[in-house]
Coordinates of C-alpha atoms and ligand atoms in Angstrom, one line a residue:
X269 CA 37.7 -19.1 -28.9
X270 CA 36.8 -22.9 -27.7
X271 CA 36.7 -25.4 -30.9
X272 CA 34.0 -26.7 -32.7
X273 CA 31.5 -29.6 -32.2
X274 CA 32.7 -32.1 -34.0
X275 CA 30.3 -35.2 -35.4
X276 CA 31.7 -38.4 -35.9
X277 CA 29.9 -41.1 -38.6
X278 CA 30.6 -44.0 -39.5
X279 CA 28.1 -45.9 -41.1
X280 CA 24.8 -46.4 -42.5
X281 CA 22.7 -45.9 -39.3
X282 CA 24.4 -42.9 -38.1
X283 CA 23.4 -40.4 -40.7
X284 CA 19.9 -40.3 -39.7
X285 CA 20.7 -40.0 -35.9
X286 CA 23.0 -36.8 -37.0
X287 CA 20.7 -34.7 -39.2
X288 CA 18.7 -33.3 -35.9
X289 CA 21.3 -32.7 -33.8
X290 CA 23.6 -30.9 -36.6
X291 CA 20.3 -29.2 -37.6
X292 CA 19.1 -28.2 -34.0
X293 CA 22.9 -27.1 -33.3
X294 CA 23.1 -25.4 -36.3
X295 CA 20.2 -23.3 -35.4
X296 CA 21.8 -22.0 -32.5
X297 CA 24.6 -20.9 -34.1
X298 CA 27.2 -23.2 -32.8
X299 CA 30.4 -24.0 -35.1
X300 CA 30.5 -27.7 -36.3
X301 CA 32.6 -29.8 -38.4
X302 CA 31.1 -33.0 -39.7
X303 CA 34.0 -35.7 -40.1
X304 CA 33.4 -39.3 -42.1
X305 CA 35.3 -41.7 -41.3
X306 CA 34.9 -43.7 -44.3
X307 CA 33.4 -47.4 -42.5
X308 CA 30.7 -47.3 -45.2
X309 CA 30.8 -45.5 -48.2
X310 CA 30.0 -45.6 -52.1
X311 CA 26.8 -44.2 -53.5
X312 CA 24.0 -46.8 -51.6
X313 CA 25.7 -46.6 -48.6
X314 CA 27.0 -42.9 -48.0
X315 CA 26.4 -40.5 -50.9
X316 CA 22.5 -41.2 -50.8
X317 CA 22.2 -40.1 -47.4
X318 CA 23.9 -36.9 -47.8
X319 CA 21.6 -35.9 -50.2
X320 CA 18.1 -37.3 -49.0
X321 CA 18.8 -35.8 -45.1
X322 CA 19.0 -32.4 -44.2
X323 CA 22.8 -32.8 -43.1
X324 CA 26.0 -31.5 -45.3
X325 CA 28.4 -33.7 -46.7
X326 CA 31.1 -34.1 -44.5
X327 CA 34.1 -31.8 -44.2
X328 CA 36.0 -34.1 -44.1
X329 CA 36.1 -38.4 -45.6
X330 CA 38.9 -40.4 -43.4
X331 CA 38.6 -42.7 -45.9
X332 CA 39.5 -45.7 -43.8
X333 CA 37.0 -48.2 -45.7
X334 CA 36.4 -52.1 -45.0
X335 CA 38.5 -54.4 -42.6
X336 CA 38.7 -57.1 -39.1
X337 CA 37.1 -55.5 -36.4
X338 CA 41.0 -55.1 -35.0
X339 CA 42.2 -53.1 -38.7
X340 CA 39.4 -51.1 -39.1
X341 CA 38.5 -49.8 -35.7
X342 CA 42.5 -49.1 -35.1
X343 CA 42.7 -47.2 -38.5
X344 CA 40.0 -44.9 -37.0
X345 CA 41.8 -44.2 -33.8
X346 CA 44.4 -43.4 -35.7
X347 CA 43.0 -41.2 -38.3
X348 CA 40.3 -39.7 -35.6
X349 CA 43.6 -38.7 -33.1
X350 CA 45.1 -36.7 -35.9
X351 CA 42.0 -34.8 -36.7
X352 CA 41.7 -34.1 -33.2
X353 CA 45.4 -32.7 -32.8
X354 CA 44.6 -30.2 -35.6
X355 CA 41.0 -29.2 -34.8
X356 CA 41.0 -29.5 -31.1
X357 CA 37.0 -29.8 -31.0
X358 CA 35.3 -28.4 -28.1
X359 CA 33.2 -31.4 -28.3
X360 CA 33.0 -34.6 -30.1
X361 CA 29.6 -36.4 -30.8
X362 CA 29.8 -39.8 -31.4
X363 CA 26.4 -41.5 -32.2
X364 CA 25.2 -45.0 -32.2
X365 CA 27.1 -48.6 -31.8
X366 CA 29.4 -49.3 -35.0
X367 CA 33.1 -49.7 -35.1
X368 CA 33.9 -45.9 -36.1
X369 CA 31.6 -44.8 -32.6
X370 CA 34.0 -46.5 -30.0
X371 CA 37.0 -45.4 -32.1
X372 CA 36.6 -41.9 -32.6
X373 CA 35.3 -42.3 -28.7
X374 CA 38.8 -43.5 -28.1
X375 CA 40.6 -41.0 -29.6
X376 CA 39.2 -38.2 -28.1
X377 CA 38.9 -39.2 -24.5
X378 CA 42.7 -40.0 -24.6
X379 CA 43.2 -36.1 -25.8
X380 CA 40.8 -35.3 -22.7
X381 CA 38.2 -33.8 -25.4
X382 CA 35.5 -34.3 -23.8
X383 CA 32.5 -36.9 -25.8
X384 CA 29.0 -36.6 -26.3
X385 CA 27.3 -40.2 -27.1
X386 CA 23.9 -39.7 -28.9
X387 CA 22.0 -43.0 -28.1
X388 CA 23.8 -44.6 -25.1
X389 CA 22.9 -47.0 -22.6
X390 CA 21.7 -49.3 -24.8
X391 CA 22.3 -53.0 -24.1
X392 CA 21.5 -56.5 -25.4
X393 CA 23.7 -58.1 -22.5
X394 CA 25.0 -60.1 -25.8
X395 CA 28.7 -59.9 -25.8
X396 CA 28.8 -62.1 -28.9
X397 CA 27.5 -58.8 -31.2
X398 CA 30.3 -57.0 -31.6
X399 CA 28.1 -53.8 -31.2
X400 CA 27.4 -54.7 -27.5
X401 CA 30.8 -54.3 -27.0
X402 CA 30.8 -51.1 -28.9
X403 CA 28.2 -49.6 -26.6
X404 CA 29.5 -50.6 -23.2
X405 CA 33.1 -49.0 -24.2
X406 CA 31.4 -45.8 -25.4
X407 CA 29.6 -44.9 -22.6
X408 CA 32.2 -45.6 -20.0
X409 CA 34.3 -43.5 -21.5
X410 CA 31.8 -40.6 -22.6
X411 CA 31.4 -37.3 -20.5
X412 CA 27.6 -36.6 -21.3
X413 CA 25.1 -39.8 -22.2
X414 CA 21.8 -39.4 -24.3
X415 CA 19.4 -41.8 -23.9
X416 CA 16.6 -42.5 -25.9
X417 CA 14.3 -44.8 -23.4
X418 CA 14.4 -45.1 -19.5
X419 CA 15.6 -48.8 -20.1
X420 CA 18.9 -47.0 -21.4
X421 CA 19.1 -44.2 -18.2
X422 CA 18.8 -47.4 -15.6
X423 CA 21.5 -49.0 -17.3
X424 CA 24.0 -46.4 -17.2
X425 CA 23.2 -45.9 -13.8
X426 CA 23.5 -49.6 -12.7
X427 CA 27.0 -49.6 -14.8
X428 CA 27.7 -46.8 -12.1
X429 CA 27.9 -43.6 -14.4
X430 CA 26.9 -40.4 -12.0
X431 CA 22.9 -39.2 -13.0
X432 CA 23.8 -35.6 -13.6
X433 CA 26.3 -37.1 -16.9
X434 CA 22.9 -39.1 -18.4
X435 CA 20.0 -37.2 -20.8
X436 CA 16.8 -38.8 -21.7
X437 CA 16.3 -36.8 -25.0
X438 CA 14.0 -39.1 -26.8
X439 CA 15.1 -40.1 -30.6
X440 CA 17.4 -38.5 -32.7
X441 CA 16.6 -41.1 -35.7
X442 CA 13.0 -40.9 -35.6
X443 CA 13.3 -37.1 -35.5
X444 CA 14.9 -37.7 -39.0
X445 CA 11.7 -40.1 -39.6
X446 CA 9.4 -37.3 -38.9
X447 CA 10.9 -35.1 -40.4
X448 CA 10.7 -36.7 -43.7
X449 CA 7.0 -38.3 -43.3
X450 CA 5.4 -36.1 -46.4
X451 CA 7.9 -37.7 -48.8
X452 CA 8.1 -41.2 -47.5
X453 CA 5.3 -42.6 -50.2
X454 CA 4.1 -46.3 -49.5
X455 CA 1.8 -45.9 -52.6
X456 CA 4.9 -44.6 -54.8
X457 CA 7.1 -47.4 -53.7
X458 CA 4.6 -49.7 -54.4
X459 CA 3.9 -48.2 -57.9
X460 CA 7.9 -48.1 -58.2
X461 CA 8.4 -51.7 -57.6
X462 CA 5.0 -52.8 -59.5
X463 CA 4.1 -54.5 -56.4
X464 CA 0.8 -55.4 -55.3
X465 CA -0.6 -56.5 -51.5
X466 CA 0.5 -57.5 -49.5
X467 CA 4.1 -57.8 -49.0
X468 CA 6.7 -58.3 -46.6
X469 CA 9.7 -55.8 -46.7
X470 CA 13.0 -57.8 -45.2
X471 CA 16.5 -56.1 -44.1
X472 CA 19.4 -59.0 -43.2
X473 CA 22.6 -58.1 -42.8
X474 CA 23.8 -59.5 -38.4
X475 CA 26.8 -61.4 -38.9
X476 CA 24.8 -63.8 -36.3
X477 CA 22.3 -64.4 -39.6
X478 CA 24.9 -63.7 -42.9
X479 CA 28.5 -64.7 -42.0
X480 CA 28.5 -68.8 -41.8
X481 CA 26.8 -71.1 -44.4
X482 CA 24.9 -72.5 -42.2
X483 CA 23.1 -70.3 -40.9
X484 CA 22.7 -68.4 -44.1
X485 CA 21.4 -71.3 -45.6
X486 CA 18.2 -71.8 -42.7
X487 CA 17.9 -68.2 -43.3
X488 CA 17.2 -68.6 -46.9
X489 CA 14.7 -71.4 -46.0
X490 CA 13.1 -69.1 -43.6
X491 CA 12.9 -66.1 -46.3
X492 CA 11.6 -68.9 -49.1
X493 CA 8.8 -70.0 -47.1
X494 CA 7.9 -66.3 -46.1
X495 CA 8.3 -65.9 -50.0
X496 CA 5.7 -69.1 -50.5
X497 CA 2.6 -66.7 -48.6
X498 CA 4.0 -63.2 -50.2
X499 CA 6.4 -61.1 -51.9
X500 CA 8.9 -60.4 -50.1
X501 CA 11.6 -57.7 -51.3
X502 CA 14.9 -57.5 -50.1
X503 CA 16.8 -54.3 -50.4
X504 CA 20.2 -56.5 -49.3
X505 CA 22.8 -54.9 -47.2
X506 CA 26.9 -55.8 -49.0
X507 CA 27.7 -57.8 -46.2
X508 CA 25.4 -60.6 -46.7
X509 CA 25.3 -60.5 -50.4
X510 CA 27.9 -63.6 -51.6
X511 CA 27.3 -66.0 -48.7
X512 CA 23.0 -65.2 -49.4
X513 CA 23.6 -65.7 -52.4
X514 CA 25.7 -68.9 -52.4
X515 CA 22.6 -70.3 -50.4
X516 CA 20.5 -69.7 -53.0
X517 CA 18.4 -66.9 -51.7
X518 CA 17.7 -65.5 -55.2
X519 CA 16.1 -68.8 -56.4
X520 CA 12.7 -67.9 -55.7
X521 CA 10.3 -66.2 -58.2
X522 CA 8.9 -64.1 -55.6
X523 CA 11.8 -62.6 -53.8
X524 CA 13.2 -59.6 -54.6
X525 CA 16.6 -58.7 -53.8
X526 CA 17.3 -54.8 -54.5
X527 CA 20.8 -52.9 -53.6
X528 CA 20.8 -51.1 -50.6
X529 CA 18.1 -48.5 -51.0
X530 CA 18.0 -44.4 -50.4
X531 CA 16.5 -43.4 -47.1
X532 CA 13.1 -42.2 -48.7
X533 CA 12.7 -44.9 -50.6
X534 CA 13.4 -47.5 -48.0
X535 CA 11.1 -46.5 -45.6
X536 CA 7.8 -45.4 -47.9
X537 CA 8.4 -49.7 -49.0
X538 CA 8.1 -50.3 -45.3
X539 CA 5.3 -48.1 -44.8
X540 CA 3.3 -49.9 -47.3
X541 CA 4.2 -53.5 -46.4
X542 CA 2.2 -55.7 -44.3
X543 CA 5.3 -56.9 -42.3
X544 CA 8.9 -55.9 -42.1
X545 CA 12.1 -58.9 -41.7
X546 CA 14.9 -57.8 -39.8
X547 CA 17.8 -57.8 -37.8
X548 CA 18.4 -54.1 -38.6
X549 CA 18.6 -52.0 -34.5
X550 CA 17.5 -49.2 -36.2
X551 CA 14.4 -50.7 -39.1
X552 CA 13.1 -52.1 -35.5
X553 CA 12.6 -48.4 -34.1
X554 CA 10.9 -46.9 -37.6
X555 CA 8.4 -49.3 -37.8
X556 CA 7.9 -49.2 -34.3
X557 CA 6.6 -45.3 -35.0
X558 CA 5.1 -46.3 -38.5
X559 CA 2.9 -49.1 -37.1
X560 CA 4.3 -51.6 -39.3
X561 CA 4.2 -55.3 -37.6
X562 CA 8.3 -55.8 -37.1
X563 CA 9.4 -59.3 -37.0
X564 CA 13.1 -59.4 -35.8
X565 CA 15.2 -62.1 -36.4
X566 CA 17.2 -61.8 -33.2
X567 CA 17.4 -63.7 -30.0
X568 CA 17.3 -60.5 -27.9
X569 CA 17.1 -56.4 -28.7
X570 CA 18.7 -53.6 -27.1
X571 CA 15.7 -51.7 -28.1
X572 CA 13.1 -53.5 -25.8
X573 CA 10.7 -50.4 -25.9
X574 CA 10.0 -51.2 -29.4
X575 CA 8.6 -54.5 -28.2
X576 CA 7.0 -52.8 -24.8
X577 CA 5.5 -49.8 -26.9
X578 CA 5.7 -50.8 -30.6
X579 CA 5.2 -53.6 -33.4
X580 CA 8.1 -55.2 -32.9
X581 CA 8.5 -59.1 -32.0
X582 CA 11.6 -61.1 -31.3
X583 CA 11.5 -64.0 -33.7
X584 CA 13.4 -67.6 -34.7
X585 CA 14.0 -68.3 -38.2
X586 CA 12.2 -71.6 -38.1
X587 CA 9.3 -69.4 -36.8
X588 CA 8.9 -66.9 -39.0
X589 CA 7.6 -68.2 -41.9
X590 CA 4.4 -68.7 -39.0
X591 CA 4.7 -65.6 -37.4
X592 CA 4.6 -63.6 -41.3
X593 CA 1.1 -65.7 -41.8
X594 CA -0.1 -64.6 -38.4
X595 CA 0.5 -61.2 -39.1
X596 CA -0.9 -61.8 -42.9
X597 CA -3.7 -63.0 -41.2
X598 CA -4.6 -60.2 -38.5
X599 CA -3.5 -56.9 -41.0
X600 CA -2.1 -54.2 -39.5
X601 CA -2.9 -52.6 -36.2
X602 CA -5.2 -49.5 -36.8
X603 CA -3.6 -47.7 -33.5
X604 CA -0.3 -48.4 -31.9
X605 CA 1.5 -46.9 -29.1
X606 CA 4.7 -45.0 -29.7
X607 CA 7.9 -44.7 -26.7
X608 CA 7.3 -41.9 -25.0
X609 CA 9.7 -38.3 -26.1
X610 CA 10.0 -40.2 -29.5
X611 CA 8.4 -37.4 -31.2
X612 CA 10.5 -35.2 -33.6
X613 CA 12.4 -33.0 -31.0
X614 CA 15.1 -35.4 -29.5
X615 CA 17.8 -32.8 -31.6
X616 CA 16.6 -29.8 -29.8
X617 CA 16.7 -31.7 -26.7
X618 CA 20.4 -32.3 -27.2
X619 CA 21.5 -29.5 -28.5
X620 CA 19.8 -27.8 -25.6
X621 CA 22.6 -29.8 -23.1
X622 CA 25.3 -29.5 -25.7
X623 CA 25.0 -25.6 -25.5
X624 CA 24.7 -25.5 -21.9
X625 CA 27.4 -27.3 -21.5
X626 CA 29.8 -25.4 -23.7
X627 CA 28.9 -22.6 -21.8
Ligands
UD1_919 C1 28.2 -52.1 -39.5 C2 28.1 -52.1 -38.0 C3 26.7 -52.6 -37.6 C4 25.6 -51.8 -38.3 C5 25.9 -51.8 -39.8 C6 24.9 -50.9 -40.4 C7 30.2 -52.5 -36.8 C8 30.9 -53.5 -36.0 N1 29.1 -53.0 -37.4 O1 28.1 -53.4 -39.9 O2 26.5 -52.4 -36.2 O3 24.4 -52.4 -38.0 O4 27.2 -51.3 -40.1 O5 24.7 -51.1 -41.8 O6 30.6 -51.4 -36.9 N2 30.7 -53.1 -47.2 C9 30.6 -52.7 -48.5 N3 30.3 -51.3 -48.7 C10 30.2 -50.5 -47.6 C11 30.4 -51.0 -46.3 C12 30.7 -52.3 -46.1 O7 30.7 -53.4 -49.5 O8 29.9 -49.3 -47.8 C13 31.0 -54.6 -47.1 C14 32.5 -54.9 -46.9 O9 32.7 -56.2 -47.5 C15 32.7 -55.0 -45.5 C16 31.4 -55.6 -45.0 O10 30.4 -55.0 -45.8 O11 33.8 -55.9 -45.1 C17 31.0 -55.2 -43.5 O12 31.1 -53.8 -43.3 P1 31.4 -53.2 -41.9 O13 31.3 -51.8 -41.9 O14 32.7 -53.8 -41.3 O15 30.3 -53.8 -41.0 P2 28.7 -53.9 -41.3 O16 28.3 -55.3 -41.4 O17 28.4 -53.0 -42.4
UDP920 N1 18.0 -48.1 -44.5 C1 18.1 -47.5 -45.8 N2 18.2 -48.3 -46.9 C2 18.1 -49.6 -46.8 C3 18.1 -50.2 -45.5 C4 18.0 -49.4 -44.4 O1 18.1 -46.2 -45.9 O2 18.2 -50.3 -47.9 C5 18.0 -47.2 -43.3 C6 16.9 -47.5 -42.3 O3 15.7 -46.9 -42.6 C7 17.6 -46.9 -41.0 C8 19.0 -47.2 -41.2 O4 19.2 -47.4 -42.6 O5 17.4 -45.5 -41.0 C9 19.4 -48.5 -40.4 O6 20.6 -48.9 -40.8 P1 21.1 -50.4 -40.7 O7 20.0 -51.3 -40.7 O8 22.1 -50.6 -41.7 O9 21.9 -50.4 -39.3 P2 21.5 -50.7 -37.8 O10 20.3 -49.9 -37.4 O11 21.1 -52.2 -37.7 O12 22.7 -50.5 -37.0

């Protein structure tokens, strides 16, 4: 009997990229285990997920927590090999960019298990985010790539990784997006949050933006100026939350800052606002499908086809309070273009491969 597939998540943006393909692999009656490595956790920023998405709770919680990029991505390796050595997957699927990703990658391709990367080949050419790095690693050690743009495929190829190893399957996450349109409310948010229109929706959480004062202090200027045209609510991810707040980001009446939010009702606030503020990889590829004017507060994306196809626009922070009052000023698009294959069956399209290749 060969092992098990085994999926590998880490953090926040990983659990909406794994629903499909557990789902779609599920459905073909192939034998999983889900394994948590523990990077996020706690009820905003694990629990939530498991019971808003069509995925189980994990099998099993490494439990490895916070920690330096060094402690926390060794503490997976370590945890992930002696999984492995017990389970012996058939398959591992890692999924995304985050510290647990390239670690549980690791792991496994030392054992000769062979890996499965959902979402590689993508690349900011930015060695200074620690996710760039992430990527890179992953896919030069993965045995079967799955891309979700062509910008992704010609990357892989031109890092020299053979054609007949690389899948353009479209995307897993907005499969989960899709999937969950009927319940993602912008009116019920709105009601929720007694907001009225039109606000801006804002996610902050890139080291590049949060970890030094100074930086988090121009952010807060940017975000206060934003907050001079519009409400702006801030649903604030853990890591930015002291040094945001030691630079006053709270002190203006018409900011909001929320805890992390539940899938569902994260995205029906960003389906009713007028713009979305972010630095989020994935917030930049949902409103890209949900037409929502993205402003990114970034100086480059790995996700260009948002930009090529979508909403989205690369933006400084000294700019944005202009760029927010442009978009206040136009409304939002009627009709937008959406990446092509991103369409709700990227899962199937993966667990197509995955079975063929187990075979
Ligand atoms: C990680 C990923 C990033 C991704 C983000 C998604 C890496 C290198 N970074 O960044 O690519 O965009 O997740 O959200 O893997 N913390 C909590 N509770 C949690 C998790 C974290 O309080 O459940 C706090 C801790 O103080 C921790 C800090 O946030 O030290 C950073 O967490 P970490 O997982 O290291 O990186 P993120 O910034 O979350
Ligand atoms: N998200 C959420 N609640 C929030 C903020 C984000 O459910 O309060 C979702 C968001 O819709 C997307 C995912 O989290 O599906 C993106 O994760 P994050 O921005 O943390 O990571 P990144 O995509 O930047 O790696």
């Amino acid at each position: 009997m060969p092992g098990p597939v085994l999926h590998i998540t880490g953090a926040r943006p990983n659990f909406p990229k794994a629903a499909p393909v557990h789902r779609a692999l599920a459905e073909r009656g192939v034998t999983q285990r889900l394994v948590h490595t523990g990077q996020h956790y706690g009820e905003q920023m694990f629990d939530v997920f498991f019971r808003q998405l069509d995925l189980p709770r994990p099998d099993v919680d490494l439990g490895v927590g916070s920690g330096s990029h060094a402690a926390q991505t060794a503490a997976v390796l370590t945890a992930v090999e002696d999984l492995l050595v017990q389970q012996r997957p058939a398959l591992l699927v890692v999924y995304g960019d985050v510290n647990s990703t390239v670690a549980a990658a690791l792991a496994a391709a030392k054992l000769q298990i062979p890996v499965a990367h959902v979402e590689a080949g993508l690349r900011s050419f930015d060695r200074a985010m620690p996710e760039e790095i992430n990527r890179v690693v992953t896919d030069r050690i993965a045995d079967l790539l799955f891309a979700t743009s062509p910008d992704a495929v010609a990357h892989l190829g031109n890092e020299g990784i053979a054609a007949h190893r690389i899948h353009l399957v479209g995307n897993p996450m907005i499969d989960t997006l899709l999937a969950h349109l009927d319940h993602i409310d912008a009116d019920r948010a709105r009601a929720d949050h007694g907001l009225a229109d039109p606000y801006v929706v804002a996610t902050l959480h890139r080291p590049a933006n949060v970890d030094h004062p100074v930086d988090a202090a121009e952010l807060v200027r940017a975000v206060h100026a934003v907050a001079d045209q519009a409400d702006v609510v801030l649903p604030l991810h853990p890591r930015g939350r002291t040094r945001l707040h030691s630079a006053g980001l709270f002190r203006h009446e018409r900011v909001r800052v929320l805890d992390p939010m539940g899938y569902v009702e994260f995205l029906g606030l960003v389906r009713g606002a007028e713009a979305v503020i972010t630095d989020s990889g994935g917030v930049q590829e949902e409103t890209t499908v949900l037409g929502v004017p993205c402003l990114t507060l970034r100086p480059n994306t790995e996700r260009p086809a948002t930009i090529t196809h979508g909403t989205n626009r690369l933006v400084t922070r000294a700019g944005l309070a202009a760029e927010v009052e442009a978009r206040l000023r136009l409304g939002r698009p009627q009709s937008w273009p959406v990446p092509p294959l991103w369409d709700g069956r990227a899962g199937q399209r993966i667990a197509e491969v995955i079975v063929r290749e187990l075979s």
